[in-house]
Amino acid sequence: MDCRDGYILLWNKLDRPSVDKPSVAVVNPMTWAVDIIPLPGNVKAGKRRNFAFLGFHLLCSDEKPSSFGVVCVCGDKLRVRLAVFSSETWDWVVHPWVEIYGRKNLKFGSGTLVDGSVYWPFHGEGRMIRIDTATMDITSVDLPPQVTVEGCNFMAGETKDAQLCIVYASDDFALHVWTRGVDGDGIEIWVPQKTIGLSEIDRITMDLEGDLEVVQVRSGCVYLSTTCMTPVGTFRCWFFSLSLETMELELLVEGCFDGGACPYIMAWPPCLVGDDGSIGHEVEGSQ
């Protein structure tokens, strides 16, 4: 479900009361330390036909690198609520339902955590909600008119300088990028930045037909994937990174498999992290 600061967040969606309970697991793949966390049992509030766990996000802190949190986002047709887990208390805090008044549901597994807020798009609509994980305020954010969230063609994320941005893959195999800014009246707007043609992906994939997925936008890099069925009947996948600064497209992984991908950034080794959480050090010596 998420990768952040050296941790991977996995979700066991099996619901077999006689065998195991639905849970998430926070994994450090470098040490294989695993924390299994049962999901909160009091979020559903009665039998609601459209209730669903929409996704989960990791919360990490530079001040306390040894602790972590998990944000659980769940909803039904008209409402959304959050539950937040803390590794310090080893407990969930379930927050009240909030009306979101959407014509359609929030899109499953499509949320993005940027600067302490979760951005979650509606499927088939031109808007998303913003969830402030510090205050738990939930607001609606309109998207540019040409953006319709369908499939995996859209993702919110962050630029290299941690500014909120959105990326949209159009049907003509182009990538459109906007950043959040303000107009002359101080009103927040989407500012178009770049439109990037992706013909290079066609060349690499030998023009095999497949859907382009915007996997994630992290630190100014857009991670993309495409999966095609080859003439011999096997799946073939390509995973790319695209720098929004240099426009350089890099093929990361290619193979005959079918599955999801999430960029993983290793945490700094504990021996290189100071007591104050810093990762730099000064060396005294002659000039």
mmCIF file of C-alpha atoms in Angstrom:
data_model
loop_
_atom_site.group_PDB
_atom_site.id
_atom_site.type_symbol
_atom_site.label_atom_id
_atom_site.label_comp_id
_atom_site.label_asym_id
_atom_site.label_seq_id
_atom_site.Cartn_x
_atom_site.Cartn_y
_atom_site.Cartn_z
ATOM 1 C CA MET A 1 0.000 0.000 0.000
ATOM 2 C CA ASP A 2 2.870 2.423 0.669
ATOM 3 C CA CYS A 3 6.658 2.729 0.884
ATOM 4 C CA ARG A 4 8.228 5.468 2.950
ATOM 5 C CA ASP A 5 11.463 6.099 4.878
ATOM 6 C CA GLY A 6 12.675 2.522 4.532
ATOM 7 C CA TYR A 7 9.377 0.881 5.492
ATOM 8 C CA ILE A 8 6.905 -1.055 3.331
ATOM 9 C CA LEU A 9 3.222 -1.161 4.266
ATOM 10 C CA LEU A 10 1.372 -4.343 3.257
ATOM 11 C CA TRP A 11 -2.333 -5.115 3.562
ATOM 12 C CA ASN A 12 -3.719 -8.605 4.179
ATOM 13 C CA LYS A 13 -7.237 -8.331 2.744
ATOM 14 C CA LEU A 14 -8.308 -11.878 3.647
ATOM 15 C CA ASP A 15 -11.271 -11.871 6.014
ATOM 16 C CA ARG A 16 -11.414 -15.367 7.488
ATOM 17 C CA PRO A 17 -12.472 -15.056 11.149
ATOM 18 C CA SER A 18 -11.636 -18.675 11.883
ATOM 19 C CA VAL A 19 -8.097 -18.328 10.502
ATOM 20 C CA ASP A 20 -6.911 -14.734 10.696
ATOM 21 C CA LYS A 21 -8.173 -11.174 10.913
ATOM 22 C CA PRO A 22 -7.680 -8.406 8.328
ATOM 23 C CA SER A 23 -4.460 -6.611 9.141
ATOM 24 C CA VAL A 24 -1.664 -4.444 7.846
ATOM 25 C CA ALA A 25 2.043 -5.135 8.266
ATOM 26 C CA VAL A 26 4.880 -2.630 8.488
ATOM 27 C CA VAL A 27 8.008 -4.290 7.087
ATOM 28 C CA ASN A 28 11.655 -3.274 7.026
ATOM 29 C CA PRO A 29 12.994 -5.302 4.060
ATOM 30 C CA MET A 30 16.605 -4.672 5.066
ATOM 31 C CA THR A 31 16.199 -6.428 8.438
ATOM 32 C CA TRP A 32 12.919 -8.292 7.822
ATOM 33 C CA ALA A 33 11.511 -6.793 11.010
ATOM 34 C CA VAL A 34 7.711 -7.075 10.763
ATOM 35 C CA ASP A 35 5.004 -5.389 12.837
ATOM 36 C CA ILE A 36 1.547 -6.908 12.233
ATOM 37 C CA ILE A 37 -1.300 -4.553 13.116
ATOM 38 C CA PRO A 38 -4.936 -5.753 13.245
ATOM 39 C CA LEU A 39 -7.327 -3.330 11.574
ATOM 40 C CA PRO A 40 -9.613 -1.264 13.803
ATOM 41 C CA GLY A 41 -12.837 -3.117 14.411
ATOM 42 C CA ASN A 42 -15.071 -0.137 15.158
ATOM 43 C CA VAL A 43 -14.831 1.853 11.928
ATOM 44 C CA LYS A 44 -17.800 0.385 10.088
ATOM 45 C CA ALA A 45 -20.523 1.638 12.452
ATOM 46 C CA GLY A 46 -23.255 -0.773 11.436
ATOM 47 C CA LYS A 47 -23.917 -2.775 8.290
ATOM 48 C CA ARG A 48 -23.488 -0.447 5.318
ATOM 49 C CA ARG A 49 -23.563 -1.939 1.847
ATOM 50 C CA ASN A 50 -21.047 0.449 0.317
ATOM 51 C CA PHE A 51 -18.491 0.464 3.134
ATOM 52 C CA ALA A 52 -14.900 -0.204 2.072
ATOM 53 C CA PHE A 53 -11.350 0.196 3.264
ATOM 54 C CA LEU A 54 -9.985 2.500 0.559
ATOM 55 C CA GLY A 55 -6.306 2.361 1.419
ATOM 56 C CA PHE A 56 -3.525 2.944 3.929
ATOM 57 C CA HIS A 57 -0.556 5.296 4.264
ATOM 58 C CA LEU A 58 2.574 5.362 6.393
ATOM 59 C CA LEU A 59 3.344 8.325 8.623
ATOM 60 C CA CYS A 60 7.030 8.773 9.481
ATOM 61 C CA SER A 61 8.788 11.486 11.432
ATOM 62 C CA ASP A 62 12.321 12.815 11.121
ATOM 63 C CA GLU A 63 12.181 13.710 14.823
ATOM 64 C CA LYS A 64 11.356 10.124 15.839
ATOM 65 C CA PRO A 65 12.737 7.826 13.116
ATOM 66 C CA SER A 66 12.119 4.707 15.226
ATOM 67 C CA SER A 67 8.355 5.300 15.456
ATOM 68 C CA PHE A 68 5.708 5.281 12.741
ATOM 69 C CA GLY A 69 2.010 5.743 12.164
ATOM 70 C CA VAL A 70 -0.554 4.269 9.783
ATOM 71 C CA VAL A 71 -3.472 6.202 8.300
ATOM 72 C CA CYS A 72 -6.479 4.083 7.341
ATOM 73 C CA VAL A 73 -8.957 5.730 4.944
ATOM 74 C CA CYS A 74 -12.385 4.147 4.644
ATOM 75 C CA GLY A 75 -15.664 5.292 3.229
ATOM 76 C CA ASP A 76 -19.041 4.570 1.745
ATOM 77 C CA LYS A 77 -21.076 6.263 -0.977
ATOM 78 C CA LEU A 78 -21.417 9.635 0.763
ATOM 79 C CA ARG A 79 -18.957 9.670 3.651
ATOM 80 C CA VAL A 80 -15.330 9.162 4.572
ATOM 81 C CA ARG A 81 -13.535 8.615 7.860
ATOM 82 C CA LEU A 82 -9.982 8.113 9.083
ATOM 83 C CA ALA A 83 -8.402 5.870 11.671
ATOM 84 C CA VAL A 84 -4.820 6.607 12.743
ATOM 85 C CA PHE A 85 -2.505 4.061 14.337
ATOM 86 C CA SER A 86 0.534 5.030 16.438
ATOM 87 C CA SER A 87 3.422 2.669 17.154
ATOM 88 C CA GLU A 88 4.021 4.541 20.427
ATOM 89 C CA THR A 89 0.581 3.741 21.884
ATOM 90 C CA TRP A 90 -0.001 0.632 19.735
ATOM 91 C CA ASP A 91 -3.610 1.672 19.279
ATOM 92 C CA TRP A 92 -5.977 3.138 16.680
ATOM 93 C CA VAL A 93 -7.797 6.463 17.039
ATOM 94 C CA VAL A 94 -10.978 6.415 14.949
ATOM 95 C CA HIS A 95 -12.244 9.809 13.787
ATOM 96 C CA PRO A 96 -15.868 10.746 13.001
ATOM 97 C CA TRP A 97 -17.545 10.340 9.627
ATOM 98 C CA VAL A 98 -17.416 13.340 7.268
ATOM 99 C CA GLU A 99 -19.908 13.915 4.434
ATOM 100 C CA ILE A 100 -18.224 14.270 1.007
ATOM 101 C CA TYR A 101 -21.307 14.563 -1.266
ATOM 102 C CA GLY A 102 -19.860 12.827 -4.306
ATOM 103 C CA ARG A 103 -21.780 11.537 -7.306
ATOM 104 C CA LYS A 104 -19.318 8.637 -7.391
ATOM 105 C CA ASN A 105 -17.096 6.817 -4.936
ATOM 106 C CA LEU A 106 -13.556 7.672 -3.984
ATOM 107 C CA LYS A 107 -11.190 5.637 -6.145
ATOM 108 C CA PHE A 108 -9.796 2.580 -4.367
ATOM 109 C CA GLY A 109 -6.061 2.646 -3.575
ATOM 110 C CA SER A 110 -5.446 6.006 -5.283
ATOM 111 C CA GLY A 111 -4.574 8.260 -2.359
ATOM 112 C CA THR A 112 -1.246 10.059 -2.039
ATOM 113 C CA LEU A 113 0.418 11.470 1.070
ATOM 114 C CA VAL A 114 2.040 14.864 0.408
ATOM 115 C CA ASP A 115 3.399 17.130 3.155
ATOM 116 C CA GLY A 116 1.173 15.689 5.863
ATOM 117 C CA SER A 117 -2.043 15.626 3.830
ATOM 118 C CA VAL A 118 -3.676 12.758 1.944
ATOM 119 C CA TYR A 119 -5.113 13.586 -1.487
ATOM 120 C CA TRP A 120 -7.758 11.176 -2.772
ATOM 121 C CA PRO A 121 -9.528 11.434 -6.167
ATOM 122 C CA PHE A 122 -13.100 10.507 -7.023
ATOM 123 C CA HIS A 123 -13.487 7.908 -9.758
ATOM 124 C CA GLY A 124 -14.904 9.509 -12.911
ATOM 125 C CA GLU A 125 -15.022 13.020 -11.451
ATOM 126 C CA GLY A 126 -12.820 16.073 -11.753
ATOM 127 C CA ARG A 127 -12.081 16.555 -8.075
ATOM 128 C CA MET A 128 -10.364 15.030 -5.076
ATOM 129 C CA ILE A 129 -10.481 15.454 -1.324
ATOM 130 C CA ARG A 130 -7.670 16.705 0.887
ATOM 131 C CA ILE A 131 -7.296 15.148 4.344
ATOM 132 C CA ASP A 132 -5.028 16.993 6.781
ATOM 133 C CA THR A 133 -3.580 14.247 8.986
ATOM 134 C CA ALA A 134 -2.693 16.753 11.729
ATOM 135 C CA THR A 135 -6.112 18.416 12.102
ATOM 136 C CA MET A 136 -8.261 15.760 10.358
ATOM 137 C CA ASP A 137 -9.935 18.513 8.327
ATOM 138 C CA ILE A 138 -11.345 17.235 5.008
ATOM 139 C CA THR A 139 -11.847 19.633 2.088
ATOM 140 C CA SER A 140 -12.686 19.291 -1.614
ATOM 141 C CA VAL A 141 -10.167 20.247 -4.315
ATOM 142 C CA ASP A 142 -11.287 20.733 -7.927
ATOM 143 C CA LEU A 143 -9.035 19.384 -10.678
ATOM 144 C CA PRO A 144 -8.285 21.065 -14.041
ATOM 145 C CA PRO A 145 -11.228 20.767 -16.504
ATOM 146 C CA GLN A 146 -9.393 18.353 -18.826
ATOM 147 C CA VAL A 147 -8.729 15.820 -16.061
ATOM 148 C CA THR A 148 -11.110 12.894 -15.590
ATOM 149 C CA VAL A 149 -9.867 10.213 -13.228
ATOM 150 C CA GLU A 150 -10.268 6.834 -14.892
ATOM 151 C CA GLY A 151 -8.223 3.691 -14.496
ATOM 152 C CA CYS A 152 -4.695 4.579 -13.353
ATOM 153 C CA ASN A 153 -4.228 7.766 -15.396
ATOM 154 C CA PHE A 154 -3.922 10.233 -12.512
ATOM 155 C CA MET A 155 -1.844 10.772 -9.394
ATOM 156 C CA ALA A 156 -1.132 13.613 -7.000
ATOM 157 C CA GLY A 157 2.427 13.972 -5.743
ATOM 158 C CA GLU A 158 5.262 16.331 -5.008
ATOM 159 C CA THR A 159 7.903 18.196 -6.975
ATOM 160 C CA LYS A 160 11.589 18.159 -6.114
ATOM 161 C CA ASP A 161 11.037 21.118 -3.751
ATOM 162 C CA ALA A 162 8.084 19.341 -2.060
ATOM 163 C CA GLN A 163 5.403 21.399 -3.829
ATOM 164 C CA LEU A 164 2.038 19.742 -4.453
ATOM 165 C CA CYS A 165 1.566 18.669 -8.082
ATOM 166 C CA ILE A 166 -0.729 16.442 -10.126
ATOM 167 C CA VAL A 167 0.117 14.280 -13.137
ATOM 168 C CA TYR A 168 -2.414 13.128 -15.731
ATOM 169 C CA ALA A 169 -1.805 10.678 -18.586
ATOM 170 C CA SER A 170 -4.082 11.512 -21.523
ATOM 171 C CA ASP A 171 -5.319 9.111 -24.196
ATOM 172 C CA ASP A 172 -2.820 10.488 -26.734
ATOM 173 C CA PHE A 173 0.092 9.098 -24.656
ATOM 174 C CA ALA A 174 1.093 12.454 -23.200
ATOM 175 C CA LEU A 175 1.781 13.374 -19.594
ATOM 176 C CA HIS A 176 0.363 16.661 -18.265
ATOM 177 C CA VAL A 177 1.741 18.276 -15.107
ATOM 178 C CA TRP A 178 0.257 21.009 -12.905
ATOM 179 C CA THR A 179 1.475 22.531 -9.646
ATOM 180 C CA ARG A 180 -0.587 24.246 -6.977
ATOM 181 C CA GLY A 181 -0.317 28.022 -6.892
ATOM 182 C CA VAL A 182 -2.356 31.161 -6.154
ATOM 183 C CA ASP A 183 -3.795 33.784 -8.498
ATOM 184 C CA GLY A 184 -3.776 37.559 -8.083
ATOM 185 C CA ASP A 185 -6.698 37.387 -5.659
ATOM 186 C CA GLY A 186 -4.972 34.855 -3.428
ATOM 187 C CA ILE A 187 -7.173 31.970 -4.571
ATOM 188 C CA GLU A 188 -5.530 28.560 -5.001
ATOM 189 C CA ILE A 189 -5.389 27.385 -8.629
ATOM 190 C CA TRP A 190 -3.694 24.712 -10.716
ATOM 191 C CA VAL A 191 -0.814 26.147 -12.753
ATOM 192 C CA PRO A 192 0.060 24.136 -15.902
ATOM 193 C CA GLN A 193 3.760 23.310 -16.039
ATOM 194 C CA LYS A 194 4.573 20.784 -18.744
ATOM 195 C CA THR A 195 3.094 18.465 -21.336
ATOM 196 C CA ILE A 196 5.430 15.575 -22.054
ATOM 197 C CA GLY A 197 5.159 13.224 -25.008
ATOM 198 C CA LEU A 198 5.847 9.590 -24.208
ATOM 199 C CA SER A 199 6.685 8.204 -27.637
ATOM 200 C CA GLU A 200 9.940 6.849 -26.191
ATOM 201 C CA ILE A 201 7.889 4.344 -24.171
ATOM 202 C CA ASP A 202 6.275 3.124 -27.396
ATOM 203 C CA ARG A 203 9.730 2.518 -28.848
ATOM 204 C CA ILE A 204 10.941 0.624 -25.769
ATOM 205 C CA THR A 205 7.809 -1.529 -25.576
ATOM 206 C CA MET A 206 7.985 -2.248 -29.328
ATOM 207 C CA ASP A 207 4.554 -0.655 -29.889
ATOM 208 C CA LEU A 208 2.772 -3.423 -27.988
ATOM 209 C CA GLU A 209 -0.619 -2.133 -26.897
ATOM 210 C CA GLY A 210 -0.995 -1.631 -23.154
ATOM 211 C CA ASP A 211 -2.390 0.797 -20.606
ATOM 212 C CA LEU A 212 -0.045 3.358 -19.109
ATOM 213 C CA GLU A 213 -0.260 3.606 -15.323
ATOM 214 C CA VAL A 214 0.915 6.587 -13.282
ATOM 215 C CA VAL A 215 2.261 4.701 -10.254
ATOM 216 C CA GLN A 216 3.556 7.514 -8.068
ATOM 217 C CA VAL A 217 4.970 11.045 -8.102
ATOM 218 C CA ARG A 218 7.703 11.407 -5.503
ATOM 219 C CA SER A 219 10.393 14.108 -5.109
ATOM 220 C CA GLY A 220 10.044 15.359 -8.683
ATOM 221 C CA CYS A 221 10.067 11.912 -10.294
ATOM 222 C CA VAL A 222 7.077 10.330 -11.997
ATOM 223 C CA TYR A 223 7.030 6.536 -11.806
ATOM 224 C CA LEU A 224 5.180 4.863 -14.670
ATOM 225 C CA SER A 225 4.367 1.323 -15.667
ATOM 226 C CA THR A 226 2.820 -0.392 -18.641
ATOM 227 C CA THR A 227 1.730 -4.006 -18.989
ATOM 228 C CA CYS A 228 1.129 -5.678 -22.343
ATOM 229 C CA MET A 229 0.109 -9.079 -23.562
ATOM 230 C CA THR A 230 2.715 -10.369 -26.004
ATOM 231 C CA PRO A 231 1.799 -12.263 -29.208
ATOM 232 C CA VAL A 232 2.769 -15.538 -27.491
ATOM 233 C CA GLY A 233 0.297 -14.921 -24.663
ATOM 234 C CA THR A 234 2.584 -13.820 -21.802
ATOM 235 C CA PHE A 235 2.483 -10.652 -19.747
ATOM 236 C CA ARG A 236 5.373 -8.249 -20.164
ATOM 237 C CA CYS A 237 5.861 -5.280 -17.841
ATOM 238 C CA TRP A 238 8.002 -2.173 -17.948
ATOM 239 C CA PHE A 239 8.577 0.247 -15.078
ATOM 240 C CA PHE A 240 9.972 3.720 -15.776
ATOM 241 C CA SER A 241 11.005 6.867 -13.929
ATOM 242 C CA LEU A 242 10.690 10.312 -15.485
ATOM 243 C CA SER A 243 12.443 13.341 -13.989
ATOM 244 C CA LEU A 244 10.232 16.431 -14.145
ATOM 245 C CA GLU A 245 13.368 18.578 -13.955
ATOM 246 C CA THR A 246 15.504 17.052 -16.717
ATOM 247 C CA MET A 247 12.764 15.226 -18.691
ATOM 248 C CA GLU A 248 15.016 12.141 -18.669
ATOM 249 C CA LEU A 249 13.097 8.871 -19.006
ATOM 250 C CA GLU A 250 14.783 5.827 -17.461
ATOM 251 C CA LEU A 251 13.756 2.191 -17.783
ATOM 252 C CA LEU A 252 14.037 0.698 -14.294
ATOM 253 C CA VAL A 253 12.680 -2.852 -14.557
ATOM 254 C CA GLU A 254 11.496 -5.045 -17.410
ATOM 255 C CA GLY A 255 10.193 -8.568 -17.137
ATOM 256 C CA CYS A 256 7.547 -11.196 -17.830
ATOM 257 C CA PHE A 257 5.351 -10.779 -14.793
ATOM 258 C CA ASP A 258 2.133 -9.091 -13.762
ATOM 259 C CA GLY A 259 1.853 -7.111 -10.565
ATOM 260 C CA GLY A 260 1.982 -3.744 -8.868
ATOM 261 C CA ALA A 261 5.052 -1.642 -8.227
ATOM 262 C CA CYS A 262 5.973 0.984 -5.680
ATOM 263 C CA PRO A 263 9.281 2.900 -5.530
ATOM 264 C CA TYR A 264 11.289 2.053 -2.421
ATOM 265 C CA ILE A 265 13.895 4.392 -0.931
ATOM 266 C CA MET A 266 16.220 2.895 1.657
ATOM 267 C CA ALA A 267 16.450 4.563 5.051
ATOM 268 C CA TRP A 268 19.791 5.868 6.298
ATOM 269 C CA PRO A 269 21.650 3.227 8.362
ATOM 270 C CA PRO A 270 21.255 3.888 12.129
ATOM 271 C CA CYS A 271 25.029 4.336 12.517
ATOM 272 C CA LEU A 272 24.828 7.384 10.228
ATOM 273 C CA VAL A 273 21.872 9.013 11.982
ATOM 274 C CA GLY A 274 22.592 11.339 14.882
ATOM 275 C CA ASP A 275 20.680 11.447 18.162
ATOM 276 C CA ASP A 276 18.817 14.497 16.862
ATOM 277 C CA GLY A 277 17.745 12.636 13.710
ATOM 278 C CA SER A 278 20.223 14.436 11.452
ATOM 279 C CA ILE A 279 21.982 12.574 8.635
ATOM 280 C CA GLY A 280 24.883 14.953 8.104
ATOM 281 C CA HIS A 281 28.184 15.230 9.948
ATOM 282 C CA GLU A 282 31.082 17.645 10.115
ATOM 283 C CA VAL A 283 34.711 16.616 9.851
ATOM 284 C CA GLU A 284 37.414 18.783 11.331
ATOM 285 C CA GLY A 285 40.757 18.890 9.586
ATOM 286 C CA SER A 286 43.329 21.036 7.866
ATOM 287 C CA GLN A 287 42.215 23.096 4.902
#
